[in-house]
mmCIF file of C-alpha atoms in Angstrom:
data_model
loop_
_atom_site.group_PDB
_atom_site.id
_atom_site.type_symbol
_atom_site.label_atom_id
_atom_site.label_comp_id
_atom_site.label_asym_id
_atom_site.label_seq_id
_atom_site.Cartn_x
_atom_site.Cartn_y
_atom_site.Cartn_z
ATOM 1 C CA MET A 1113 20.010 12.078 -34.092
ATOM 2 C CA LYS A 1114 18.034 14.488 -31.937
ATOM 3 C CA ASN A 1115 14.719 12.891 -33.028
ATOM 4 C CA ASN A 1116 16.019 9.408 -32.171
ATOM 5 C CA SER A 1117 16.856 10.541 -28.650
ATOM 6 C CA LEU A 1118 13.378 11.936 -28.256
ATOM 7 C CA LEU A 1119 11.856 8.657 -29.453
ATOM 8 C CA LEU A 1120 13.882 6.756 -26.857
ATOM 9 C CA LEU A 1121 12.948 9.143 -24.082
ATOM 10 C CA LEU A 1122 9.214 9.123 -24.812
ATOM 11 C CA PRO A 1123 8.568 5.495 -23.649
ATOM 12 C CA LEU A 1124 10.583 6.143 -20.484
ATOM 13 C CA ILE A 1125 8.495 9.187 -19.672
ATOM 14 C CA MET A 1126 5.293 7.254 -20.335
ATOM 15 C CA LEU A 1127 6.398 4.360 -18.105
ATOM 16 C CA SER A 1128 7.319 6.678 -15.267
ATOM 17 C CA ALA A 1129 3.726 7.891 -15.087
ATOM 18 C CA CYS A 1130 2.331 4.403 -14.444
ATOM 19 C CA ASN A 1131 0.757 3.650 -11.102
ATOM 20 C CA LEU A 1132 1.584 0.064 -10.178
ATOM 21 C CA ALA A 1133 -0.328 -0.104 -6.891
ATOM 22 C CA ASN A 1134 -3.287 -2.409 -6.239
ATOM 23 C CA HIS A 1135 -5.897 -0.084 -4.787
ATOM 24 C CA GLY A 1136 -8.639 -2.412 -3.680
ATOM 25 C CA THR A 1137 -10.378 -0.534 -0.889
ATOM 26 C CA PHE A 1138 -11.931 -3.501 0.830
ATOM 27 C CA THR A 1139 -11.691 -5.539 3.973
ATOM 28 C CA THR A 1140 -12.096 -9.262 4.329
ATOM 29 C CA GLN A 1141 -14.557 -8.918 7.177
ATOM 30 C CA THR A 1142 -16.567 -5.894 8.303
ATOM 31 C CA PHE A 1143 -18.948 -7.528 10.776
ATOM 32 C CA LYS A 1144 -18.609 -10.437 13.177
ATOM 33 C CA SER A 1145 -21.612 -12.003 14.801
ATOM 34 C CA SER A 1146 -20.514 -13.807 17.919
ATOM 35 C CA ASP A 1147 -21.525 -14.563 21.462
ATOM 36 C CA GLU A 1148 -18.094 -13.366 22.546
ATOM 37 C CA PRO A 1149 -18.077 -9.551 22.657
ATOM 38 C CA LEU A 1150 -15.305 -7.739 20.840
ATOM 39 C CA VAL A 1151 -13.314 -5.156 22.758
ATOM 40 C CA HIS A 1152 -11.579 -2.009 21.586
ATOM 41 C CA LEU A 1153 -7.874 -2.828 21.232
ATOM 42 C CA GLY A 1154 -6.571 0.506 19.958
ATOM 43 C CA LEU A 1155 -5.337 2.314 16.881
ATOM 44 C CA VAL A 1156 -3.251 0.373 14.380
ATOM 45 C CA SER A 1157 -1.476 1.205 11.162
ATOM 46 C CA GLY A 1158 0.006 -0.844 8.369
ATOM 47 C CA GLU A 1159 1.652 -0.296 5.043
ATOM 48 C CA SER A 1160 2.595 -1.996 1.822
ATOM 49 C CA CYS A 1161 5.364 -0.519 -0.315
ATOM 50 C CA GLN A 1162 7.083 -1.094 -3.627
ATOM 51 C CA THR A 1163 10.417 0.307 -4.755
ATOM 52 C CA SER A 1164 11.057 1.284 -8.371
ATOM 53 C CA VAL A 1165 14.669 1.290 -9.464
ATOM 54 C CA LEU A 1166 15.566 4.236 -11.704
ATOM 55 C CA TYR A 1167 12.050 5.526 -10.961
ATOM 56 C CA PHE A 1168 10.219 3.160 -13.345
ATOM 57 C CA ILE A 1169 11.511 -0.420 -12.972
ATOM 58 C CA PRO A 1170 9.364 -2.093 -10.270
ATOM 59 C CA TYR A 1171 11.115 -4.252 -7.703
ATOM 60 C CA GLU A 1172 9.195 -6.953 -5.747
ATOM 61 C CA ASN A 1173 5.410 -6.997 -5.284
ATOM 62 C CA SER A 1174 3.269 -3.957 -6.031
ATOM 63 C CA ALA A 1175 1.915 -1.878 -3.178
ATOM 64 C CA SER A 1176 -1.440 -3.341 -2.145
ATOM 65 C CA THR A 1177 -4.307 -2.190 0.050
ATOM 66 C CA HIS A 1178 -4.965 -5.819 0.974
ATOM 67 C CA PHE A 1179 -1.385 -6.291 2.257
ATOM 68 C CA ALA A 1180 -1.528 -2.979 4.140
ATOM 69 C CA ILE A 1181 -4.749 -4.061 5.880
ATOM 70 C CA ASP A 1182 -3.224 -7.439 6.766
ATOM 71 C CA ASP A 1183 -0.177 -5.616 8.165
ATOM 72 C CA ALA A 1184 -2.425 -3.418 10.336
ATOM 73 C CA LYS A 1185 -4.442 -6.418 11.577
ATOM 74 C CA GLY A 1186 -1.230 -8.109 12.688
ATOM 75 C CA LYS A 1187 -0.082 -5.205 14.903
ATOM 76 C CA ILE A 1188 -2.182 -6.153 17.943
ATOM 77 C CA GLU A 1189 -2.625 -9.800 18.849
ATOM 78 C CA GLY A 1190 -6.260 -10.903 18.917
ATOM 79 C CA THR A 1191 -7.471 -8.400 16.310
ATOM 80 C CA VAL A 1192 -10.576 -9.715 14.575
ATOM 81 C CA ILE A 1193 -11.879 -6.684 12.686
ATOM 82 C CA LEU A 1194 -10.810 -3.161 11.776
ATOM 83 C CA THR A 1195 -13.146 -0.172 11.768
ATOM 84 C CA ASP A 1196 -12.798 3.488 10.786
ATOM 85 C CA ILE A 1197 -10.271 2.576 8.113
ATOM 86 C CA ALA A 1198 -8.362 5.407 6.422
ATOM 87 C CA ILE A 1199 -6.284 4.593 3.333
ATOM 88 C CA ASP A 1200 -3.595 6.909 2.029
ATOM 89 C CA ASP A 1201 -0.943 6.875 -0.713
ATOM 90 C CA GLU A 1202 2.607 8.087 -0.423
ATOM 91 C CA TYR A 1203 5.085 8.433 -3.258
ATOM 92 C CA ARG A 1204 8.693 9.380 -2.483
ATOM 93 C CA PHE A 1205 11.469 10.153 -4.926
ATOM 94 C CA GLU A 1206 14.966 9.346 -3.725
ATOM 95 C CA LEU A 1207 18.281 9.450 -5.565
ATOM 96 C CA GLY A 1208 18.036 6.739 -8.254
ATOM 97 C CA TYR A 1209 14.819 5.128 -7.018
ATOM 98 C CA SER A 1210 11.279 5.844 -5.878
ATOM 99 C CA VAL A 1211 9.037 4.243 -3.269
ATOM 100 C CA GLN A 1212 5.264 3.989 -3.476
ATOM 101 C CA CYS A 1213 3.380 3.044 -0.304
ATOM 102 C CA ILE A 1214 -0.229 2.445 0.630
ATOM 103 C CA LYS A 1215 -0.795 3.250 4.288
ATOM 104 C CA VAL A 1216 -3.757 2.128 6.376
ATOM 105 C CA THR A 1217 -4.827 3.528 9.732
ATOM 106 C CA ALA A 1218 -7.733 1.912 11.617
ATOM 107 C CA THR A 1219 -9.253 1.031 14.961
ATOM 108 C CA ALA A 1220 -8.758 -2.602 15.973
ATOM 109 C CA TYR A 1221 -11.408 -4.663 17.738
ATOM 110 C CA GLY A 1222 -10.961 -8.214 18.906
ATOM 111 C CA VAL A 1223 -10.545 -10.527 21.852
ATOM 112 C CA LYS A 1224 -7.999 -10.232 24.636
#
């Protein structure tokens, strides 16, 4: 019986080590050629998170760099591009669940 328990536990341990995030470190636009000058709007941050129930059962969409960048771009109205982008991961264990987040910090430029 002890070996059967170990065989059941092994897949759970293997699943708990999976990283379900979408780490595409890209932006949709890095340069904008325009007659209208872009102005510095300020620092912005955004995040995309996914919760895993019982530490290994994903709930909702996976954490995504793309969604975190979109979240940051939406913080200041008129943002056209982001520069000086820093991307970070955070993984928190809570009682009965875990949360994985991708966090983006950047400088926003756009039109006022």
